[in-house]
Tab-separated table of C-alpha atoms and ligand atoms in Angstrom:
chain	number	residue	atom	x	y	z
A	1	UNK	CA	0.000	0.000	0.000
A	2	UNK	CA	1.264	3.157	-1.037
A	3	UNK	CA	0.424	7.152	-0.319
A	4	UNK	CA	1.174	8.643	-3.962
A	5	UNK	CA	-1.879	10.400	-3.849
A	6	UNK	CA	-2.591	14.324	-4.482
A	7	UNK	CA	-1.656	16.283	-1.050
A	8	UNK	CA	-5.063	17.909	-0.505
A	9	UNK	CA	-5.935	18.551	3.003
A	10	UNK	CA	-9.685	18.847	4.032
A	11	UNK	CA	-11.841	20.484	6.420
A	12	UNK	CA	-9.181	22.866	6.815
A	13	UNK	CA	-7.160	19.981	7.970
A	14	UNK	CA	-3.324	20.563	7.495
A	15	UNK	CA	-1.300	16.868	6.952
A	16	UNK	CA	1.105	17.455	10.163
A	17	UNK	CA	3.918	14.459	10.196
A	18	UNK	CA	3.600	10.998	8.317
A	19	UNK	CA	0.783	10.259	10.982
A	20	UNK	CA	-0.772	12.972	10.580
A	21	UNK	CA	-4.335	12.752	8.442
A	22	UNK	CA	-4.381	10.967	5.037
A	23	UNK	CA	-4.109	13.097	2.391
A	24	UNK	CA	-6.701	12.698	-0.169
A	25	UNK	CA	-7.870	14.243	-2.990
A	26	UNK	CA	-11.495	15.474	-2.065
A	27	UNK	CA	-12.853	17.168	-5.140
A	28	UNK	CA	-12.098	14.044	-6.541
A	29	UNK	CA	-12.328	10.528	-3.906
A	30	UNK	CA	-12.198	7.161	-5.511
A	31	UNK	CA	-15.774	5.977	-4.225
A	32	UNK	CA	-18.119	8.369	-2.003
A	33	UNK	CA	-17.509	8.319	1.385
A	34	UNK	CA	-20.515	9.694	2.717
A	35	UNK	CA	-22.931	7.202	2.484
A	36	UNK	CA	-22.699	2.994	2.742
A	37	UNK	CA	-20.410	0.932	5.227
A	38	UNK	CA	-17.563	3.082	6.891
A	39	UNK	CA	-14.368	2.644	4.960
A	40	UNK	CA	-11.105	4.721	4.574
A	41	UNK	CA	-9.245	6.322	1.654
A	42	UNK	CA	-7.355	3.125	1.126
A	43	UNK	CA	-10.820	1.051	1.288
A	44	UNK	CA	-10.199	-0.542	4.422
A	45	UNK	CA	-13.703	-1.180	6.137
A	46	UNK	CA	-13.766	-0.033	9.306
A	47	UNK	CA	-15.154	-2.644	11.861
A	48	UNK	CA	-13.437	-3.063	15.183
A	49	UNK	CA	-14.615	0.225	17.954
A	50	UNK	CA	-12.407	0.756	21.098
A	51	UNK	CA	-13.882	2.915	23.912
A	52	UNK	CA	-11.806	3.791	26.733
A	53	UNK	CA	-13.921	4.423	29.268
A	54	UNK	CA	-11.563	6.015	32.259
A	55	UNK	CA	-7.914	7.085	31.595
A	56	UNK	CA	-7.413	6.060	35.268
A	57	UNK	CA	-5.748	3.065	36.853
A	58	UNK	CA	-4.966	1.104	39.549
A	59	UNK	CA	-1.379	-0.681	38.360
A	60	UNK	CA	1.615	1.431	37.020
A	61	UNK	CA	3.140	-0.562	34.218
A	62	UNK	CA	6.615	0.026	33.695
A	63	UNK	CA	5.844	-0.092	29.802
A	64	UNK	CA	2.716	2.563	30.008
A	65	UNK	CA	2.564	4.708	32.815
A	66	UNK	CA	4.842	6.267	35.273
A	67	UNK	CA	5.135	5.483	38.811
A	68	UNK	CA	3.277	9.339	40.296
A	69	UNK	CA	1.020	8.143	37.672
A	70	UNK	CA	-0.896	10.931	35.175
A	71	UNK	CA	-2.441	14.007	35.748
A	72	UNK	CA	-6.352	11.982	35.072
A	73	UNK	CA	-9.402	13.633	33.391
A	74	UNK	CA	-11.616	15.422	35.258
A	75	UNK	CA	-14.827	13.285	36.074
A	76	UNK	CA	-16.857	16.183	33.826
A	77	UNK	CA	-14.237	15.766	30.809
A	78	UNK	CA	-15.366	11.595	30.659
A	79	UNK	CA	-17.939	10.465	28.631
A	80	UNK	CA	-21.398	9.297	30.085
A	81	UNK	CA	-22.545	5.842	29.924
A	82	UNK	CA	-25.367	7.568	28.261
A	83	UNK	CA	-23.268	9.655	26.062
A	84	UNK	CA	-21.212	6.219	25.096
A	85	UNK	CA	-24.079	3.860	23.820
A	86	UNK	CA	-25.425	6.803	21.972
A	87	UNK	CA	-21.817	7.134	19.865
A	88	UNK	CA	-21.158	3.399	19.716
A	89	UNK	CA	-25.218	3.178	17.931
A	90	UNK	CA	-23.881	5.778	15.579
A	91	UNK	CA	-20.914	3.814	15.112
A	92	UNK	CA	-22.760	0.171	15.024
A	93	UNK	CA	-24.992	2.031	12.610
A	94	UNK	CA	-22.591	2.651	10.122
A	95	UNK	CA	-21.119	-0.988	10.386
A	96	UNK	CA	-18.584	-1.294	13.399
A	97	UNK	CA	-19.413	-4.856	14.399
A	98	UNK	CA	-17.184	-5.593	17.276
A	99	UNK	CA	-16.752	-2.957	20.303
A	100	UNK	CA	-14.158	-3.268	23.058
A	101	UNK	CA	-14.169	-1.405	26.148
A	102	UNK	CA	-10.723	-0.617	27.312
A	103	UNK	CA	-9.013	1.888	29.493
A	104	UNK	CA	-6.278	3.375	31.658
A	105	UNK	CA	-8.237	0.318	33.868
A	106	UNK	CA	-11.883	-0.133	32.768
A	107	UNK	CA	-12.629	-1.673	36.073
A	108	UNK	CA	-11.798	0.953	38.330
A	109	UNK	CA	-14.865	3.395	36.700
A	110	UNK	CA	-17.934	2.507	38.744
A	111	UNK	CA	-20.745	0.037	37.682
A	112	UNK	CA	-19.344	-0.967	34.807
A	113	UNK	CA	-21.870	-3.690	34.104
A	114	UNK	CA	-24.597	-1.138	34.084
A	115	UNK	CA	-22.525	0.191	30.831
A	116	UNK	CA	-22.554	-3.217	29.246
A	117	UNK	CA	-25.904	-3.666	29.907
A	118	UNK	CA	-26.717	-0.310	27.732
A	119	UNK	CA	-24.535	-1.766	24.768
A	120	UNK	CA	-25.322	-5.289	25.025
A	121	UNK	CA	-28.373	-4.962	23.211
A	122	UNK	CA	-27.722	-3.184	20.169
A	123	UNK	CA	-28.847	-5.098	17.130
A	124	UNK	CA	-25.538	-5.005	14.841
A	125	UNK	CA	-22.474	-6.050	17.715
A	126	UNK	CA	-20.948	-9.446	17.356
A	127	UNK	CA	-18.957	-9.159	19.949
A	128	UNK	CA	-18.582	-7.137	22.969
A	129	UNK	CA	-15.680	-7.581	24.969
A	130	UNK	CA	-13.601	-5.970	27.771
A	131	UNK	CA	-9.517	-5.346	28.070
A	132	UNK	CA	-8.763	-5.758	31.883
A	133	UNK	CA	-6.025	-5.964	34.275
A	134	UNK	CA	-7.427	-8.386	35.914
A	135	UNK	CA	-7.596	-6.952	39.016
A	136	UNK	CA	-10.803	-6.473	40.347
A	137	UNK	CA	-12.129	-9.547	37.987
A	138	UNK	CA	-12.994	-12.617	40.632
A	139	UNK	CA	-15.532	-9.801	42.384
A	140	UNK	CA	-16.824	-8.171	39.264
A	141	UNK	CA	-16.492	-11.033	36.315
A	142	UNK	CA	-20.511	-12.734	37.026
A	143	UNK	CA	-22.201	-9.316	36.890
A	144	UNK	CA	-19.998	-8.038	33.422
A	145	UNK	CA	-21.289	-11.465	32.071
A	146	UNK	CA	-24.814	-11.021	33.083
A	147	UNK	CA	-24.762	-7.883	31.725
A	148	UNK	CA	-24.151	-9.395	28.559
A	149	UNK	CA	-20.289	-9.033	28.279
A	150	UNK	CA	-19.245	-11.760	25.608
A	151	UNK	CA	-14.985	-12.233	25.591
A	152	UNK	CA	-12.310	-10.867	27.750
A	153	UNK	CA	-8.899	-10.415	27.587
A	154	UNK	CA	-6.300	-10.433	30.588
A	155	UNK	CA	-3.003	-8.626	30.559
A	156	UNK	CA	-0.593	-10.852	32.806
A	157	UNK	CA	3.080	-10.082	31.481
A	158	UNK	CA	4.391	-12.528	33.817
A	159	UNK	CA	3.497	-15.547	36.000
A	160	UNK	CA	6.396	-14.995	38.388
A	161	UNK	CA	5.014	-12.623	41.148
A	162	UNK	CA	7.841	-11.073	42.117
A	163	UNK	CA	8.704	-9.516	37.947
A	164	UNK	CA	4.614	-9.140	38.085
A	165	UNK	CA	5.512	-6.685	40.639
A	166	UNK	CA	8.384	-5.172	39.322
A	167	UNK	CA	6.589	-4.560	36.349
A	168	UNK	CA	3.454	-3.626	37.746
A	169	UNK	CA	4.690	-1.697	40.708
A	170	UNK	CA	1.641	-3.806	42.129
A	171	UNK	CA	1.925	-7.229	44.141
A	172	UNK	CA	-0.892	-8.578	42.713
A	173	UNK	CA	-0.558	-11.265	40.869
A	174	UNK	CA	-2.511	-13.295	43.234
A	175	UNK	CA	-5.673	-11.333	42.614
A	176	UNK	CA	-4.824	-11.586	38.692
A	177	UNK	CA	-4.657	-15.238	38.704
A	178	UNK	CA	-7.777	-15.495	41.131
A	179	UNK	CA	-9.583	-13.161	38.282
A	180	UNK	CA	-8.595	-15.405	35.506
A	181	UNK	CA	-10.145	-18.472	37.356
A	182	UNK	CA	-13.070	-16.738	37.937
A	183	UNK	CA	-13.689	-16.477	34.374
A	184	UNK	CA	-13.437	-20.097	33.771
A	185	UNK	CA	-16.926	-19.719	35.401
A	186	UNK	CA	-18.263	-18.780	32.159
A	187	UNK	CA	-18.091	-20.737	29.347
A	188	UNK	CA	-19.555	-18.162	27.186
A	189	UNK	CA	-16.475	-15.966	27.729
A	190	UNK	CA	-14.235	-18.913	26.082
A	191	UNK	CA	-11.820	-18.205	24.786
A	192	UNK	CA	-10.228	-16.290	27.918
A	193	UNK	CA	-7.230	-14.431	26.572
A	194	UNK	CA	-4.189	-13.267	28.398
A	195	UNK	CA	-1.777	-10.921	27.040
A	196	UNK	CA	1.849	-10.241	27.513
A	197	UNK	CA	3.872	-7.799	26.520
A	198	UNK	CA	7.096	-8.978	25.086
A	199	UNK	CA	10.249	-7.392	26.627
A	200	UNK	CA	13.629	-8.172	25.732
A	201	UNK	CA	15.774	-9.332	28.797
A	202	UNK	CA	12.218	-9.744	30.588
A	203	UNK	CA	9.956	-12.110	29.207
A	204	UNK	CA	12.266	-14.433	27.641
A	205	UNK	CA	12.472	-16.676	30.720
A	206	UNK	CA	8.816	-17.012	31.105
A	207	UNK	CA	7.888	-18.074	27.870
A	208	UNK	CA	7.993	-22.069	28.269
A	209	UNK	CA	5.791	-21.467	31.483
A	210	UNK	CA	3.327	-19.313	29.711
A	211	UNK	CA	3.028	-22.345	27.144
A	212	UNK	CA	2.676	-24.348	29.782
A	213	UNK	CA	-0.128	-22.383	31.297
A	214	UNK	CA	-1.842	-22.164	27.544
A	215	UNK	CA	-1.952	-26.103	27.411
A	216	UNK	CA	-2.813	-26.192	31.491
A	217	UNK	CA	-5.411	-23.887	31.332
A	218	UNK	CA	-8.493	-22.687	28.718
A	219	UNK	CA	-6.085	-19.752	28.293
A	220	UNK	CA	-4.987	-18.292	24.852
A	221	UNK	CA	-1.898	-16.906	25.681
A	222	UNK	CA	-0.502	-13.719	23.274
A	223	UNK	CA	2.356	-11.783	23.061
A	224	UNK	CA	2.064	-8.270	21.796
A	225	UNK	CA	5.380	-6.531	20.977
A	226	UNK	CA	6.291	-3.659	23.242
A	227	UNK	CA	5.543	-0.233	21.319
A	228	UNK	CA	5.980	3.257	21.960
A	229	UNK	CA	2.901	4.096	23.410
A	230	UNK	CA	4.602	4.842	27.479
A	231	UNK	CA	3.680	7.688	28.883
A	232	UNK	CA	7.600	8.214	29.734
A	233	UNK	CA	9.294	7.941	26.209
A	234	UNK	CA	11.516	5.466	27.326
A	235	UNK	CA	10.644	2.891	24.482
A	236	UNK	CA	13.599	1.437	22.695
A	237	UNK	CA	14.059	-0.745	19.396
A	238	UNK	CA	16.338	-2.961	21.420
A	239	UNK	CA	13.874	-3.516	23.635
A	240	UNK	CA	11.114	-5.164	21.333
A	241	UNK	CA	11.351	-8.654	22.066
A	242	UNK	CA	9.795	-9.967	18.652
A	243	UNK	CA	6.990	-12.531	18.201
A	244	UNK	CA	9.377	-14.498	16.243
A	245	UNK	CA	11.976	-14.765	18.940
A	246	UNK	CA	8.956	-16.110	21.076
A	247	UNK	CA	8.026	-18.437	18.841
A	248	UNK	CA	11.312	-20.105	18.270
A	249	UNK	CA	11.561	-20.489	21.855
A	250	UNK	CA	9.133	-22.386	22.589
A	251	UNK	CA	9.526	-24.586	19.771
A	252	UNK	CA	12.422	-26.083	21.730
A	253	UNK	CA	10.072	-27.737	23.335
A	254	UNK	CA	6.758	-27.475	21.846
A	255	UNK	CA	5.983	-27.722	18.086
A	256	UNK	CA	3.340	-25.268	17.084
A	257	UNK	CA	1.285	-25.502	13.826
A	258	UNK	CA	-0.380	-22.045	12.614
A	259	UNK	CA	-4.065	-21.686	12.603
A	260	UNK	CA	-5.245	-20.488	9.623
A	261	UNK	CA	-7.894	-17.592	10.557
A	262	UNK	CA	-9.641	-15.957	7.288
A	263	UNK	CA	-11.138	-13.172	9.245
A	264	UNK	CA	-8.981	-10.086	9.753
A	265	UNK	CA	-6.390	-10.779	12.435
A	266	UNK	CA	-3.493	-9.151	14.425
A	267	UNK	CA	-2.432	-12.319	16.026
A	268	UNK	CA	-1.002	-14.465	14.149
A	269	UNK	CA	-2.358	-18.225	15.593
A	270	UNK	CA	-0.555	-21.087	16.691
A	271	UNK	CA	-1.982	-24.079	17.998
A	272	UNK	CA	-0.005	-26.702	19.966
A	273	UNK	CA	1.337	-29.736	17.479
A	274	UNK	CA	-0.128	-32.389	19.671
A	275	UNK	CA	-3.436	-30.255	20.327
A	276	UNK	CA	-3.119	-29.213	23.513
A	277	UNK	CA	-4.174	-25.368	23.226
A	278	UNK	CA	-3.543	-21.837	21.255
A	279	UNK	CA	-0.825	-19.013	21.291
A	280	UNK	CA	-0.626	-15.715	19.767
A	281	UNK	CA	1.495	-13.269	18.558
A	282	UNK	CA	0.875	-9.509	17.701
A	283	UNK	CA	4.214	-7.963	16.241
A	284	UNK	CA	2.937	-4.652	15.820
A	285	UNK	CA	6.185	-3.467	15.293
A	286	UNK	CA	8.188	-6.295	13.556
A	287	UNK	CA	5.687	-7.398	11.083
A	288	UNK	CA	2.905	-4.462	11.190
A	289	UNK	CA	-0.736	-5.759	10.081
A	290	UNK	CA	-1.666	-2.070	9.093
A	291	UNK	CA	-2.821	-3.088	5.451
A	292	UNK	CA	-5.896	-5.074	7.028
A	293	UNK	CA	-6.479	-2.560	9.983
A	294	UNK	CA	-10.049	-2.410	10.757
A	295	UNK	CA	-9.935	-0.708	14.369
A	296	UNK	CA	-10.889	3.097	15.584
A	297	UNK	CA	-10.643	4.222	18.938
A	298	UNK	CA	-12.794	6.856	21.194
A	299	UNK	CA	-10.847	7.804	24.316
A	300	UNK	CA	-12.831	8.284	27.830
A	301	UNK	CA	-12.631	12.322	27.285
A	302	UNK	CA	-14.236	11.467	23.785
A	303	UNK	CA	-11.501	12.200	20.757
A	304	UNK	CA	-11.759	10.110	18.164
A	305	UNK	CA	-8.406	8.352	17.068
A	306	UNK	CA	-8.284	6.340	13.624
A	307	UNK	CA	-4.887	5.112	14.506
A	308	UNK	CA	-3.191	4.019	17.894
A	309	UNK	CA	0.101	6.479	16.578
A	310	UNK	CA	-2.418	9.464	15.395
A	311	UNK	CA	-0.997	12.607	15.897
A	312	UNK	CA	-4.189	14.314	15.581
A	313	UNK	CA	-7.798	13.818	16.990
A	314	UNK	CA	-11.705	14.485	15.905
A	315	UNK	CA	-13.685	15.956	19.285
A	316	UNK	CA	-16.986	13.470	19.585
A	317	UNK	CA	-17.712	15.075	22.851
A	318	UNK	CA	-18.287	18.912	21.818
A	319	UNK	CA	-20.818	17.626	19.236
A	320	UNK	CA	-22.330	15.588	21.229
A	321	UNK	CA	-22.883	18.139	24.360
A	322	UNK	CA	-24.039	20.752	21.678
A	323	UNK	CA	-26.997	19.530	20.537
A	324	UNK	CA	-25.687	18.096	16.850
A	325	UNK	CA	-27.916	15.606	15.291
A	326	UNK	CA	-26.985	11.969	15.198
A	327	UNK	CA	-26.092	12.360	11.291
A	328	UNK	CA	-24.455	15.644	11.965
A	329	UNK	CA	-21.851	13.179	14.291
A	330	UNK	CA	-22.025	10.320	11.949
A	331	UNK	CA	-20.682	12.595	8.550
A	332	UNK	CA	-17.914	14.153	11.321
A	333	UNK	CA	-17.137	10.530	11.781
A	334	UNK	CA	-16.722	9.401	8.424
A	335	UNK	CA	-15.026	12.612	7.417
A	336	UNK	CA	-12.345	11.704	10.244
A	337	UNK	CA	-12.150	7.715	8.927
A	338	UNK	CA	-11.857	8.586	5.771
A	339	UNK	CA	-8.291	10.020	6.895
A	340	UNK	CA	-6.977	7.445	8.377
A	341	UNK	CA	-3.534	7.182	8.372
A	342	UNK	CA	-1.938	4.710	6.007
A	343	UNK	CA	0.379	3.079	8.680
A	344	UNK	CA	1.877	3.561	11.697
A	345	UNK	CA	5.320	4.552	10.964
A	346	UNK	CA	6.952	3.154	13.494
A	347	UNK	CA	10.098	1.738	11.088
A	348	UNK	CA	10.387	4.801	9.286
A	349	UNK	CA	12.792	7.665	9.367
A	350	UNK	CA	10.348	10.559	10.829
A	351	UNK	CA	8.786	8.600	13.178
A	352	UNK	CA	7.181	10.373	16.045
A	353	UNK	CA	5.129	9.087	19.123
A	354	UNK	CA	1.419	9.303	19.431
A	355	UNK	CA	0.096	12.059	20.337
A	356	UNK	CA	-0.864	10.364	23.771
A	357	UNK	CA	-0.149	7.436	25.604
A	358	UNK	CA	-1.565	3.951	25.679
A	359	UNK	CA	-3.706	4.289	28.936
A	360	UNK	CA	-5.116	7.679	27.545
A	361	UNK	CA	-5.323	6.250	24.370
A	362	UNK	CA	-7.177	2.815	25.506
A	363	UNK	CA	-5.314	-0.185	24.506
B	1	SAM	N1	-5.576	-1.687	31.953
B	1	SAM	C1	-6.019	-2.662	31.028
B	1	SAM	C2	-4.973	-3.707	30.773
B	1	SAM	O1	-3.827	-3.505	31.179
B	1	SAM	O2	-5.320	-4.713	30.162
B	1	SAM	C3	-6.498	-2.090	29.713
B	1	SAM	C4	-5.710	-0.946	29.130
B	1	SAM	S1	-4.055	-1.363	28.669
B	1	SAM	C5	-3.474	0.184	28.081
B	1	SAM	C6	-4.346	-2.341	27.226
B	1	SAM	C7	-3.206	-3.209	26.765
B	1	SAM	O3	-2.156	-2.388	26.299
B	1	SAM	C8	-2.619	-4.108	27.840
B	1	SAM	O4	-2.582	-5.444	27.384
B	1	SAM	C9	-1.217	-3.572	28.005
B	1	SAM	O5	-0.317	-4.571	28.350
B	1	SAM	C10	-0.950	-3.004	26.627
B	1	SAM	N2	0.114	-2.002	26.601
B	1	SAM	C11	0.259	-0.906	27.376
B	1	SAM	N3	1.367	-0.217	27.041
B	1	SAM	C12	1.940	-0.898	26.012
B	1	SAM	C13	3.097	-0.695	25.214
B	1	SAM	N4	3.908	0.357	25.406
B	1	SAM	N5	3.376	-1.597	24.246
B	1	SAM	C14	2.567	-2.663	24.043
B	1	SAM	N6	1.440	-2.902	24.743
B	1	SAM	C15	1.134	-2.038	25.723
B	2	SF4	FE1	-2.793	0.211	33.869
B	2	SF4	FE2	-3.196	-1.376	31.778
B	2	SF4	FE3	-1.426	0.690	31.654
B	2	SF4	FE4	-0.843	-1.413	33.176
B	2	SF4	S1	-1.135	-1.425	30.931
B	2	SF4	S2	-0.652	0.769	33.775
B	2	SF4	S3	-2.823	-2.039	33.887
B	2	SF4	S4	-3.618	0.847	31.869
């Protein structure tokens, strides 16, 4: 996929760095934008909503947020539940068909399951799902699934408690685990996913027992490459620990055969050779799935991000305070989609961090 098209801002809309908006050729676009299924300037449909719902939370990843932790929205900045399912029916509307809720720590904004129960019914999600630490899980996981919360994903980045607290800054791995076995409650929430970000001189050792724990356990374990989203700028090529290197090691002791998955993926599937369970592998940054990107993302304070790098962001939250129709928010929406940024740029001279990081972002 290449940019070679005319350099035409819009809206009054200046192209700022590589990330910045798309630039396309308005007076002339290649298919109308304003009407059908929501779709980009390089005719990527757009299908896969993130909503952050609090920029605040409870752990301090080394890899995201600093130890003082952020200076955190201001409870009138954040969305409403309200003012949420009304954007993600817009959205759904206009054909996003899976919406994750995300944060800083999802589970630290109150009643969360009275927010799934709001988008659980609207006619057009196939799945509804929920990025957690884990944390607060083994209280909280029956009501998010009676609410009508369908998968879940865990971010563990180790099984050792002691580096789970180094990396944390939170002895908590107990709780984590105890979350994770609370989900094998629900059957509907199969299959439970635990992530893991991969960091050189870090994770390597923990890799065979993270295996382990996928073939144990009706775990999916993934790896997702360690990017420059933290809040501190302290990310480092060097320290990318790739999903390759992960792979090779634990084929020293487990084959793995790839799952073939025809539905737009990240991960890149493995299943165990003798069948014992699944593995994953996101390399964001070594082998970038930007061609078949399908995802948006709202942040809790309600800017609207077509990339996870974007160095720019469409305000949701003015309109929707201001008394703008639901069509006046959904042309703003596709008018900010249509710009979405080719790639990420993360292996290319010029590259500059996102405009925010990943807990303000929602990950
Ligand atoms: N607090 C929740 C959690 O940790 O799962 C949800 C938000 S968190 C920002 C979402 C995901 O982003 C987590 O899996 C986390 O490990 C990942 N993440 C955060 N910073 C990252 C970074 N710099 N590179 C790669 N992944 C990152
Ligand atoms: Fe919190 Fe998630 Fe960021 Fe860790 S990765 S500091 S749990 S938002």
């Amino acid at each position: 996929m290449t940019d070679n098209r005319d350099a035409i801002s819009i809206d009054g809309l200046i192209p700022l760095t590589p990330q910045g908006p798309a630039q396309i050729d308005v007076a002339n676009p290649p298919i109308d934008w304003s009407d059908g299924v929501l779709q980009d300037s390089f005719g990527r449909a757009i299908k896969n909503l993130r909503v952050s719902i609090t920029d605040r939370c409870n752990f301090r990843c080394h890899y995201c947020m600093p130890e003082e932790g952020l200076v955190w929205l201001k409870r009138e900045e954040l969305l409403s539940y309200e003012e949420i399912e009304r954007l993600v029916k817009i959205f759904v509307n206009i054909g996003v068909e899976e919406v994750r809720l995300t944060g800083g720590e999802p589970l630290v904004r109150r009643d969360v399951p009275a927010l799934i129960e709001k988008l659980a019914p609207i006619k057009g999600i196939k799945s509804l799902s929920l990025t957690t630490n884990g944390f607060s899980l083994k209280s909280l996981c029956g009501d998010l699934v009676a609410a009508g919360l369908q998968r879940i994903n865990v971010s563990m980045d180790t099984p050792v408690r002691e580096k789970f607290a180094h990396i944390t800054r939170r002895d908590a791995l107990p709780e984590v685990l105890a979350g994770l076995e609370e989900c094998e409650k629900y059957p509907s929430l199969a299959p439970i996913k635990v992530n893991a970000v991969a960091m050189r001189d870090f994770s390597e050792e923990d890799v065979l027992a993270f295996a382990e724990l996928a073939r144990r356990k009706p775990y999916v374990v993934r790896w997702i490459e360690f990017m420059p989203l933290d809040a501190e700028g302290k990310w480092d090529r060097e320290d990318v620990l790739t999903g390759a290197e992960i792979r090779a090691l634990i084929e020293t002791k487990y084959p793995l055969v790839p799952i073939s998955d025809s539905r737009i993926a990240t991960a890149q599937r493995f299943a165990f050779a003798d069948g014992a369970g699944e593995v994953g592998f996101i390399n964001a940054v070594s082998e970038p799935f930007c061609e078949t990107c399908d995802r948006i993302r709202l942040t809790a304070d309600g800017q609207f991000r077509t990339c996870l790098f974007s160095r720019w962001e469409t305000d949701l939250r003015s309109p929707l305070r201001d008394g703008s129709s639901d069509e006046e928010i959904e042309h703003t929406i596709r008018s900010a989609v249509w710009r979405k940024e080719m790639k990420h740029y993360i292996n290319d001279p010029g590259f500059q961090p996102a405009s925010r990081s990943m807990s303000q972002i929602g990950g």
